[in-house]
PDB file of C-alpha atoms in Angstrom:
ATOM      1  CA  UNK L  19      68.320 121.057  89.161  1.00  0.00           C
ATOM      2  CA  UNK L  20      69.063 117.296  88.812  1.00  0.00           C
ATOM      3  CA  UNK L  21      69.545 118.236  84.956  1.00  0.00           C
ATOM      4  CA  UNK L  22      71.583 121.304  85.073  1.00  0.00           C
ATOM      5  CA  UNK L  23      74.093 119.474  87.270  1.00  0.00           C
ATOM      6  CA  UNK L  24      74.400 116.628  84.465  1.00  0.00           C
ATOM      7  CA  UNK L  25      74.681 118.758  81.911  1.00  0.00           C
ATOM      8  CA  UNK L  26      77.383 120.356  83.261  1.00  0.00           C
ATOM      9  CA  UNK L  27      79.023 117.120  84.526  1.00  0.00           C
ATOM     10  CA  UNK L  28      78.640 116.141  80.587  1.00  0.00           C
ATOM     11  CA  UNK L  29      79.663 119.379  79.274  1.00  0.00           C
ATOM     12  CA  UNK L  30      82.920 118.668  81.644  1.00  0.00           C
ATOM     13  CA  UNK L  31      83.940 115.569  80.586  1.00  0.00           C
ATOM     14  CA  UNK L  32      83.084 116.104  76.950  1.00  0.00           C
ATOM     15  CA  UNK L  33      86.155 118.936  76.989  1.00  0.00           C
ATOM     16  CA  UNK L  34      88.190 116.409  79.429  1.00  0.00           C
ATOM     17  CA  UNK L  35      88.063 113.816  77.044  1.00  0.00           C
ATOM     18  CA  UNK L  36      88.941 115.958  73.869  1.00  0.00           C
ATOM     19  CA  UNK L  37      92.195 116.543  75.386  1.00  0.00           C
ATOM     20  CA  UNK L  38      92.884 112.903  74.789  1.00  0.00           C
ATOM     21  CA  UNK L  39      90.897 113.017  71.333  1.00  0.00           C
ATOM     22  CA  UNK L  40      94.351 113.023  69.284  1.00  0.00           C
ATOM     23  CA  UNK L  41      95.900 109.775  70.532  1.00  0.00           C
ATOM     24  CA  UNK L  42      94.796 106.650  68.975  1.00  0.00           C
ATOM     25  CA  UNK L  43      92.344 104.879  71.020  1.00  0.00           C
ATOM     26  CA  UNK L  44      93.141 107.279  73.760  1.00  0.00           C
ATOM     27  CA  UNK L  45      89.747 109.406  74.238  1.00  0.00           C
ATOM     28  CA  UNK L  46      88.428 106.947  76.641  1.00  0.00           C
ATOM     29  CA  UNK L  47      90.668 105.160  78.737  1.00  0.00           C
ATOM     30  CA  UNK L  48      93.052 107.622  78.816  1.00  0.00           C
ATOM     31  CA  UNK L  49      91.091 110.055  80.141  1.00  0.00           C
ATOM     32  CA  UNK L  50      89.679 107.945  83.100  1.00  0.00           C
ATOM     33  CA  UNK L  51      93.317 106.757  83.986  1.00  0.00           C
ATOM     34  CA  UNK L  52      94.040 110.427  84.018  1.00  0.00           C
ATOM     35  CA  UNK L  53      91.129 111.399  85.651  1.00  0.00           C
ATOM     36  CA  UNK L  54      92.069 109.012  88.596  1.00  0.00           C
ATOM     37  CA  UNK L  55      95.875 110.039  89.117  1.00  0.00           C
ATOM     38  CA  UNK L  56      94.250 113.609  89.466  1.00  0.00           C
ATOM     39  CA  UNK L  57      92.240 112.740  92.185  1.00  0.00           C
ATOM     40  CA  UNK L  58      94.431 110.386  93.766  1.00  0.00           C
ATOM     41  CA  UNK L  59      97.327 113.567  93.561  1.00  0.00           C
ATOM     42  CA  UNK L  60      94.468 115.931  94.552  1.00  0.00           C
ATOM     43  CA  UNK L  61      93.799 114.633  97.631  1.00  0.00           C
ATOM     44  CA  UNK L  62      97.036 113.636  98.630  1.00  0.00           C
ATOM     45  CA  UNK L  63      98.359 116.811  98.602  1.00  0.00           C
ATOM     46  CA  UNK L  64      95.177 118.308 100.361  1.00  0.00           C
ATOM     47  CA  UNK L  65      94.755 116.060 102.795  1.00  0.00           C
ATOM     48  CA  UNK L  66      98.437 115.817 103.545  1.00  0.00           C
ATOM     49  CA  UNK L  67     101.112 113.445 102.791  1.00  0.00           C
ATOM     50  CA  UNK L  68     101.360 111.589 105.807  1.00  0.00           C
ATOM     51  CA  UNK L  69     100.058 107.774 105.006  1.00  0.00           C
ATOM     52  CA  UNK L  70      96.996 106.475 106.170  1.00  0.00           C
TER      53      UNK L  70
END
């Protein structure tokens, strides 16, 4: 089970990261500063935008 779920985890960021694969010295940082805003906008507008 353990391996199945990090494969897919992988498999996930391996396509998340080739979005960013054309910018020059992008792939990594890019994606995890993207990544982050994401989340952070994710859960804003789930939880509600009312601050904390």
């Amino acid at each position: 089970m353990f391996y199945t779920f990090q494969d897919a985890v992988h498999t996930l960021w391996r396509w998340w990261s080739g979005l960013f694969e054309p910018l020059p010295y992008g792939d990594p940082y890019l994606a995890v500063a993207t990544m982050a805003v994401v989340i952070v906008v994710s859960a804003k507008l789930f939880f509600g935008r009312e601050p904390s």
